[in-house]
C-alpha positions as MATLAB code, in Angstrom:
seq = 'MKVLITGTSSGIGKAIAEKFLDCGHNVIGIDICKSTINHNNYSHIKTDILSEKLPEIEGIEVLINNAGVQNTGRDIDINLKGSIRITEKYAFQDKIKSVLFIASASAQTGAEFPEYTASKGGMVAYMKNVALRIAKYGATANSLSPGGVKTALNDHIMNNSNLWELVMNETLLPKWAEVEEIAEWAYFVTMVNRSMTAQDILIDNGEAAKANFIW';
ca = [
      -3.192  -18.257   -2.302;
      -3.402  -16.342   -5.558;
      -2.218  -12.811   -4.786;
      -2.362   -9.735   -7.021;
      -0.160   -6.777   -6.046;
       0.219   -3.476   -7.882;
       3.447   -1.505   -7.951;
       5.865   -4.399   -7.480;
       8.890   -3.040   -9.349;
      10.428   -1.431   -6.261;
       9.988   -0.261   -2.671;
       7.078   -1.403   -0.539;
       5.336   -3.280   -3.349;
       8.408   -5.347   -4.156;
       8.938   -6.156   -0.469;
       5.311   -7.271   -0.115;
       5.572   -9.481   -3.198;
       8.756  -11.082   -1.870;
       7.140  -11.719    1.524;
       4.216  -13.571   -0.046;
       6.548  -15.517   -2.335;
       8.725  -16.519    0.626;
       5.574  -17.848    2.308;
       4.728  -20.055   -0.673;
       2.007  -18.041   -2.415;
       1.518  -17.401   -6.122;
       2.004  -13.697   -6.854;
       1.011  -11.654   -9.879;
       2.523   -8.184  -10.083;
       1.157   -5.281  -12.089;
       3.447   -2.325  -12.691;
       4.169    0.203  -15.420;
       7.858   -0.704  -15.001;
       9.704   -3.991  -15.407;
      10.235   -6.214  -12.397;
      13.503   -7.486  -10.972;
      11.777  -10.280   -9.035;
      12.986  -13.678  -10.209;
      10.847  -16.441   -8.702;
       9.010  -19.448  -10.124;
       5.756  -18.402   -8.450;
       5.894  -14.815   -9.675;
       4.447  -13.468  -12.913;
       4.654   -9.848  -13.985;
       2.250   -7.801  -16.077;
       3.712   -4.567  -17.420;
       0.793   -2.170  -17.775;
      -0.703    1.020  -16.385;
      -3.296    0.433  -13.642;
      -5.393    3.080  -15.402;
      -5.419    1.038  -18.601;
      -8.784    0.467  -20.245;
      -7.546   -3.022  -21.158;
      -6.562   -4.596  -17.860;
      -5.885   -8.321  -18.322;
      -8.436  -10.923  -17.375;
      -7.244  -12.685  -14.217;
      -9.578  -15.171  -12.596;
      -9.788  -16.192   -8.956;
      -7.758  -13.544   -7.144;
      -7.826  -14.326   -3.415;
      -5.775  -11.445   -2.040;
      -5.584   -8.039   -3.709;
      -3.087   -5.409   -2.566;
      -3.303   -1.913   -4.028;
       0.171   -0.466   -3.591;
       1.009    1.356   -6.841;
       1.266    5.090   -6.432;
       3.024    8.346   -7.225;
       3.767   11.488   -5.242;
       3.394   15.117   -6.287;
       3.266   14.374  -10.017;
       0.053   16.120  -11.016;
      -1.455   12.663  -11.528;
      -1.683   11.599   -7.878;
      -5.481   11.419   -7.758;
      -5.664    9.645  -11.112;
      -3.090    6.975  -10.295;
      -3.293    6.546   -6.523;
      -7.056    6.774   -6.172;
      -8.693    6.185   -9.543;
      -6.161    3.493  -10.455;
      -6.784    1.631   -7.208;
     -10.521    1.888   -7.768;
     -10.188    0.490  -11.284;
      -8.060   -2.453  -10.125;
     -10.363   -3.247   -7.208;
     -13.571   -3.070   -9.208;
     -11.983   -5.314  -11.848;
     -10.611   -8.094   -9.614;
     -12.001   -8.006   -6.085;
     -15.721   -8.629   -6.267;
     -15.915  -12.372   -6.892;
     -16.362  -15.565   -4.896;
     -12.661  -16.386   -4.411;
     -11.693  -13.119   -2.757;
     -10.482  -13.273    0.846;
      -8.921   -9.882    1.477;
      -8.288   -6.483   -0.105;
      -5.601   -4.145    1.212;
      -4.784   -0.555    0.301;
      -1.391    1.031    0.987;
      -2.455    4.545    1.907;
      -0.390    7.090    3.849;
      -0.152    8.748    7.244;
      -1.067   11.939    5.399;
      -4.568   10.521    4.975;
      -4.950   11.070    8.712;
      -2.781   14.136    9.307;
      -3.046   16.070    6.039;
       0.695   16.787    6.247;
       1.730   16.193    2.647;
       1.397   17.559   -0.879;
      -2.264   18.538   -1.439;
      -3.191   16.124   -4.256;
      -1.208   13.291   -2.692;
      -2.992   13.788    0.626;
      -6.360   13.919   -1.132;
      -5.601   10.763   -3.110;
      -4.654    8.793   -0.006;
      -7.553   10.157    2.046;
      -9.871    9.138   -0.769;
      -8.285    5.698   -0.777;
      -9.118    5.198    2.902;
     -12.709    6.312    2.303;
     -12.990    3.980   -0.704;
     -11.549    1.130    1.399;
     -14.489    1.471    3.783;
     -16.859    1.352    0.819;
     -15.158   -1.822   -0.395;
     -15.442   -3.372    3.079;
     -19.191   -2.800    3.033;
     -19.615   -4.402   -0.383;
     -17.141   -7.259   -0.046;
     -18.446   -8.588    3.268;
     -20.959  -10.766    1.420;
     -17.993  -12.885    0.267;
     -16.731  -13.226    3.846;
     -13.768  -11.038    2.868;
     -12.012   -8.187    4.652;
     -10.888   -4.805    3.350;
      -8.416   -2.629    5.239;
      -5.655   -0.103    4.657;
      -2.183    0.598    5.971;
      -1.075    4.204    6.397;
       2.720    4.285    6.670;
       4.572    7.393    7.735;
       8.233    7.601    6.762;
       9.535    4.470    5.050;
      13.074    3.871    3.812;
      12.555    3.824    0.053;
      14.331    5.449   -2.877;
      11.515    8.002   -3.034;
      12.764    9.406    0.273;
      16.491    9.409   -0.505;
      16.590   13.202   -0.602;
      15.608   13.262    3.090;
      17.621   10.286    4.284;
      20.764   11.609    2.585;
      20.382   15.161    3.912;
      21.493   15.358    7.533;
      19.652   18.629    8.185;
      16.331   17.374    6.798;
      16.753   14.040    8.571;
      17.303   15.749   11.917;
      14.183   17.885   11.435;
      12.098   14.819   10.616;
      13.442   12.805   13.536;
      12.661   15.687   15.908;
       9.019   15.312   14.895;
       8.956   11.526   15.376;
       8.226    9.919   18.742;
      10.356    6.858   17.922;
      13.195    8.559   16.017;
      13.359    6.217   13.044;
      11.571    5.256    9.843;
      10.113    1.873    8.947;
      11.890   -0.578    6.678;
       9.970   -1.867    3.657;
      10.163   -5.371    5.105;
       8.209   -4.242    8.175;
       5.404   -2.847    6.025;
       5.402   -6.158    4.151;
       4.948   -7.997    7.454;
       1.970   -5.777    8.272;
       0.494   -6.418    4.825;
       0.846  -10.167    5.281;
      -0.723  -10.134    8.731;
      -3.693   -7.984    7.754;
      -4.525  -10.056    4.671;
      -3.508  -13.585    5.694;
      -3.699  -13.864    9.493;
      -6.456  -11.384   10.237;
     -10.001  -12.658    9.763;
     -12.072  -10.336   11.947;
     -10.800   -6.790   11.387;
     -12.310   -4.982    8.418;
     -12.940   -1.378    7.311;
      -9.955   -0.193    9.379;
      -6.969    2.027    8.611;
      -3.750    1.216   10.496;
      -1.300    4.058   11.138;
       2.364    2.957   11.087;
       4.325    6.176   11.578;
       6.683    5.634   14.541;
       4.543    8.054   16.511;
       4.922   11.075   14.238;
       1.244   11.968   14.540;
       1.380   11.321   18.294;
       4.374   13.577   18.973;
       3.340   16.306   21.397;
       5.532   18.651   23.401;
       4.119   19.825   26.724;
       4.938   23.475   27.361;
       4.175   24.957   30.784;
];
């Protein structure tokens, strides 16, 4: 499969790229930063997903919108508008099999920075729009909404015992996901799944489900 993934320089995007490469697929990464992935089937394009001059890439079969920022003042531009630009550029053609968006648990709960939450909520809504329009190709469109994931972006929580304890007290399964687990979900939804479309999958270790019964 020919797979295009945004935001592959680190974190979840890098883990997803490595998962697809390990499974024998050809991966193209787009990121504003350089990549540390060294694989014969990987090619890297260093550019902004908001660029007016996105490269011409024919025949993308799987598209994964992962690139994003948090609480930067540009969250809606990059997370939402950037994903829209990438999808409109590469997804709507005969070769496409699946489109996936890496959203956030905050899209369902609202518990995040305001613009970040809005950007991810908009991404889920746009995903459903894509599912409606891409069905004519026999393709699926879905999103993953991770809660806490062990990435460098969250080091300030993971390395602060007080913050970590507070977060774990709000999580039904007291842990966060590894990037490799999110990569497994991404692979399943795009490569194994053929019948689920227009759905958002919450992967938050039960944070949204945590409820304390007080009598």
